[in-house]
Coordinates of C-alpha atoms (C1' of nucleotides) in Angstrom, one line a residue:
Chain A
X17 CA -6.8 -2.0 -13.6
X18 CA -6.6 -3.5 -17.1
X19 CA -9.5 -1.3 -18.1
X20 CA -7.7 1.7 -16.6
X21 CA -4.6 0.9 -18.7
X22 CA -6.4 0.1 -21.9
X23 CA -8.4 3.3 -21.8
X24 CA -5.3 5.5 -21.6
X25 CA -3.2 4.0 -24.3
X26 CA -2.6 6.4 -27.2
X27 CA -4.2 9.4 -25.4
X28 CA -2.5 12.7 -24.8
X29 CA -2.0 14.5 -21.5
X30 CA -3.4 18.0 -22.5
X31 CA -3.4 19.9 -19.2
X32 CA -3.2 19.6 -15.4
X33 CA -5.8 21.3 -13.2
X34 CA -6.2 21.4 -9.5
X35 CA -9.4 21.4 -7.5
X36 CA -8.8 21.6 -3.7
X37 CA -6.5 18.7 -2.9
X38 CA -7.3 16.9 -6.1
X39 CA -5.2 17.0 -9.2
X40 CA -7.1 16.6 -12.5
X41 CA -5.1 15.4 -15.5
X42 CA -6.9 16.4 -18.7
X43 CA -6.4 13.3 -20.9
X44 CA -8.5 12.9 -24.1
X45 CA -12.1 12.3 -23.1
X46 CA -11.1 11.7 -19.5
X47 CA -10.0 13.4 -16.3
X48 CA -7.7 11.4 -14.2
X49 CA -8.5 12.5 -10.7
X50 CA -5.5 12.0 -8.4
X51 CA -5.5 12.6 -4.7
X52 CA -2.0 12.4 -3.1
X53 CA -3.2 12.1 0.6
X54 CA -0.1 12.1 2.8
X55 CA 2.9 11.2 0.8
X56 CA 1.9 10.7 -2.9
X57 CA 4.1 12.5 -5.4
X58 CA 4.9 12.5 -9.1
X59 CA 8.3 12.3 -10.7
X60 CA 9.4 12.6 -14.3
X61 CA 12.0 9.9 -15.1
X62 CA 13.6 8.2 -18.0
X63 CA 11.8 5.1 -19.0
X64 CA 14.9 2.9 -18.4
X65 CA 15.5 4.1 -14.9
X66 CA 15.1 1.5 -12.1
X67 CA 11.6 1.4 -10.7
X68 CA 11.5 2.3 -7.0
X69 CA 9.4 0.0 -4.9
X70 CA 7.1 2.8 -4.0
X71 CA 6.3 3.8 -7.6
X72 CA 2.9 2.3 -8.1
X73 CA 1.7 3.8 -11.3
X74 CA 3.8 4.6 -14.4
X75 CA 2.7 6.6 -17.4
X76 CA 5.1 6.1 -20.3
X77 CA 5.3 8.7 -23.1
X78 CA 6.5 8.4 -26.7
X79 CA 9.6 10.5 -26.0
X80 CA 11.1 7.9 -23.6
X81 CA 10.1 9.7 -20.4
X82 CA 7.8 8.4 -17.7
X83 CA 5.5 10.2 -15.3
X84 CA 5.7 8.0 -12.1
X85 CA 3.4 8.1 -9.2
X86 CA 5.2 7.4 -5.9
X87 CA 3.4 6.7 -2.7
X88 CA 5.1 5.2 0.3
X89 CA 1.9 4.4 2.1
X90 CA -0.3 3.6 -0.9
X91 CA -2.7 6.0 0.7
X92 CA -3.4 8.2 -2.3
X93 CA -6.3 7.6 -4.7
X94 CA -6.8 7.7 -8.5
X95 CA -10.0 7.8 -10.4
X96 CA -10.4 7.8 -14.2
X97 CA -13.7 9.4 -15.3
X98 CA -15.2 10.6 -18.5
X99 CA -15.2 14.4 -18.5
X100 CA -18.9 14.7 -18.4
X101 CA -19.0 12.3 -15.4
X102 CA -16.7 14.4 -13.3
X103 CA -19.6 15.1 -11.0
X104 CA -19.8 11.5 -10.0
X105 CA -16.5 11.9 -8.1
X106 CA -18.0 13.1 -4.9
X107 CA -14.8 14.4 -3.3
X108 CA -14.0 16.5 -6.4
X109 CA -17.5 17.8 -6.8
X110 CA -18.1 19.0 -3.2
X111 CA -15.0 21.3 -2.9
X112 CA -15.6 24.4 -0.9
X113 CA -14.0 27.8 -1.4
X114 CA -10.2 28.1 -1.4
X115 CA -8.4 30.4 1.0
X116 CA -6.9 32.4 -1.9
X117 CA -10.3 32.9 -3.5
X118 CA -11.8 36.4 -2.9
X119 CA -15.2 34.6 -2.6
X120 CA -14.0 33.3 0.8
X121 CA -15.7 35.9 3.0
X122 CA -16.5 36.2 6.6
X123 CA -20.2 36.2 5.8
X124 CA -19.8 32.9 3.9
X125 CA -18.0 31.3 6.8
X126 CA -20.4 32.6 9.4
X127 CA -23.3 31.1 7.4
X128 CA -21.5 27.8 7.3
X129 CA -20.4 27.8 11.0
X130 CA -23.1 29.4 13.0
X131 CA -25.5 26.5 13.2
X132 CA -22.9 23.8 13.6
X133 CA -22.2 22.0 16.9
X134 CA -18.9 20.6 15.7
X135 CA -15.5 21.9 16.9
X136 CA -13.7 24.5 14.8
X137 CA -10.9 22.1 14.2
X138 CA -13.3 19.6 12.5
X139 CA -15.0 22.4 10.5
X140 CA -11.7 23.7 9.1
X141 CA -10.9 20.2 7.9
X142 CA -14.2 20.0 6.1
X143 CA -13.3 20.4 2.5
X144 CA -16.8 21.3 1.5
X145 CA -16.5 24.6 3.5
X146 CA -12.9 25.7 3.0
X147 CA -11.0 23.7 0.4
X148 CA -7.4 22.8 0.9
X149 CA -6.7 22.9 4.7
X150 CA -5.2 19.7 6.2
X151 CA -4.4 18.8 9.8
X152 CA -1.3 20.9 10.0
X153 CA -2.7 24.1 8.5
X154 CA -6.0 23.8 10.4
X155 CA -4.0 24.1 13.6
X156 CA -2.0 27.0 12.3
X157 CA -5.0 28.8 10.9
X158 CA -6.8 28.6 14.3
X159 CA -3.7 29.9 16.1
X160 CA -3.5 32.8 13.6
X161 CA -7.1 33.6 14.2
X162 CA -6.7 33.2 18.0
X163 CA -9.5 30.6 18.2
X164 CA -9.3 27.5 20.4
X165 CA -9.8 24.4 18.2
X166 CA -12.5 22.9 20.5
X167 CA -14.8 25.9 20.2
X168 CA -18.0 24.9 18.5
X169 CA -19.0 26.5 15.3
X170 CA -22.1 28.1 16.9
X171 CA -19.9 30.1 19.2
X172 CA -17.9 31.8 16.4
X173 CA -18.6 35.5 15.7
X174 CA -18.5 37.3 12.4
X175 CA -15.4 39.0 13.5
X176 CA -13.7 35.7 14.2
X177 CA -14.8 34.5 10.8
X178 CA -12.9 37.5 9.4
X179 CA -9.8 36.4 11.2
X180 CA -10.1 32.9 9.8
X181 CA -10.4 34.3 6.3
X182 CA -7.2 36.4 6.8
X183 CA -5.3 33.7 8.7
X184 CA -6.1 30.9 6.2
X185 CA -5.1 33.1 3.3
X186 CA -1.9 34.2 4.9
X187 CA -0.9 30.7 6.0
X188 CA -1.7 29.0 2.7
X189 CA 0.1 31.6 0.7
X190 CA 3.2 31.5 2.9
X191 CA 3.2 27.7 2.9
X192 CA 3.1 27.6 -0.9
X193 CA 6.0 30.1 -1.0
X194 CA 7.9 27.7 1.2
X195 CA 7.2 24.7 -0.9
X196 CA 4.9 23.2 1.8
X197 CA 5.6 21.5 5.0
X198 CA 7.8 18.4 5.5
X199 CA 7.0 16.6 8.7
X200 CA 6.9 12.9 8.2
X201 CA 8.2 12.5 4.7
X202 CA 11.5 10.7 4.5
X203 CA 11.9 11.2 0.8
X204 CA 13.7 14.5 1.0
X205 CA 16.6 13.0 -0.8
X206 CA 14.4 13.0 -3.9
X207 CA 14.2 16.8 -3.7
X208 CA 10.8 17.2 -2.1
X209 CA 11.2 19.2 1.0
X210 CA 9.0 22.0 2.4
X211 CA 10.3 24.8 4.5
X212 CA 7.1 25.8 6.1
X213 CA 7.8 23.7 9.2
X214 CA 10.1 26.5 10.3
X215 CA 7.0 28.7 10.4
X216 CA 4.8 26.4 12.4
X217 CA 3.5 28.1 15.6
X218 CA 1.8 25.2 17.2
X219 CA 1.6 22.0 15.1
X220 CA 3.9 19.2 16.4
X221 CA 5.1 21.5 19.2
X222 CA 3.6 19.9 22.2
X223 CA 5.3 21.1 25.5
X224 CA 7.4 23.6 23.5
X225 CA 7.1 27.3 24.3
X226 CA 4.6 29.4 22.4
X227 CA 6.5 31.8 20.2
X228 CA 4.3 34.6 21.3
X229 CA 3.5 34.2 25.0
X230 CA 6.0 31.5 26.0
X231 CA 3.4 29.2 27.7
X232 CA 3.6 25.6 26.7
X233 CA 1.8 24.3 23.6
X234 CA -0.9 21.7 24.4
X235 CA -1.8 18.6 22.4
X236 CA -5.3 17.1 22.4
X237 CA -7.3 14.9 20.1
X238 CA -10.3 16.3 18.2
X239 CA -12.4 14.2 15.8
X240 CA -9.7 11.6 16.0
X241 CA -7.0 14.1 14.8
X242 CA -4.0 15.3 16.8
X243 CA -4.5 19.0 17.5
X244 CA -2.1 21.5 18.9
X245 CA -2.9 24.9 20.4
X246 CA -1.9 27.6 22.8
X247 CA -4.1 27.8 25.9
X248 CA -3.3 31.5 26.4
X249 CA -3.1 33.0 22.9
X250 CA -6.2 31.2 21.6
X251 CA -9.6 32.2 23.0
Chain B
dA20 C1' -30.2 15.7 8.5
dG21 C1' -26.3 16.0 11.6
dT22 C1' -22.7 13.9 14.0
dG23 C1' -19.2 10.3 15.5
dC24 C1' -16.0 6.9 14.5
dG25 C1' -13.5 3.0 12.5
dA26 C1' -11.1 1.5 8.3
dC27 C1' -7.8 2.2 4.9
dC28 C1' -2.0 1.8 4.5
dC29 C1' 2.7 1.1 6.1
dG30 C1' 7.2 3.2 7.5
dA31 C1' 8.7 5.9 11.4
dA32 C1' 8.8 6.6 16.0
dC33 C1' 8.4 4.8 20.3
dG34 C1' 8.5 1.6 24.4
dC35 C1' 10.7 -2.1 26.4
Chain C
dT26 C1' 20.6 -5.2 12.2
dG27 C1' 16.1 -6.0 18.3
dC28 C1' 11.4 -6.6 18.3
dG29 C1' 6.5 -5.6 19.0
dT30 C1' 3.2 -1.7 19.2
dT31 C1' 1.4 2.7 18.1
dC32 C1' 0.9 6.7 15.3
dG33 C1' -0.8 9.6 11.6
dG34 C1' -2.5 11.8 7.2
dG35 C1' -7.6 12.6 4.3
dT36 C1' -11.7 10.7 3.1
dC37 C1' -15.4 7.5 3.0
dG38 C1' -19.0 4.6 4.7
dC39 C1' -21.7 3.1 8.2
dA40 C1' -24.1 3.6 12.8
dC41 C1' -26.8 6.2 15.6

DNA sequence: AGTGCGACCCGAACGC
DNA sequence: TGCGTTCGGGTCGCAC
């Protein structure tokens, strides 16, 4: 921690990049790799403003402003690495292809899925295959692609991979437009709300009617994660 | 290698 | 001002 502080004093934040779910702050010879997990968020505040009990890391700048990292559950992670050592941050290095990237093709997904004996829900959460989908969007993508979450990778056809490409792109783009999804965050008073929850077709909708076929949405656990799907719409 | 699962964290939601 | 328990999100590390 002391080392972390000492290394940053006097350095300039030059840029902010993103790789999958990681934020990379370009600072001098370093990248500060920051993963927000569930509820991590950054705020700009004046240096003299009262420090909230969930503001765990504060960067103070010469102009009297702070960049403050706020994380209710202390679940996020930060990792300061020299730029040429970025490869040593496993999570950052092993990112797969993003839904918005034209390199995400049905052939690529078929190659990744067709020998796997893991459920599709688990495979969509694997950041080394598709980068950026979390528990909510994985459920939504599978609904959009009309694939049951427990189907194993080795049962998925090329055609279904095409549906996943399209569904993931559509859902991620729409979610970004909406400012994300607010489900468990209680910090909306701070201005961080997502509107995508209005678009959710299955996630967190156990025993509610499917918006397409009106049968009841089911909830199960796959790979230790809550998973929602429509028995009738998804094959 | 591939797969499965507990640990991490703590406020909210839930059950009584 | 009720209190104890469970849940959940993404990732890693360990066991098989």
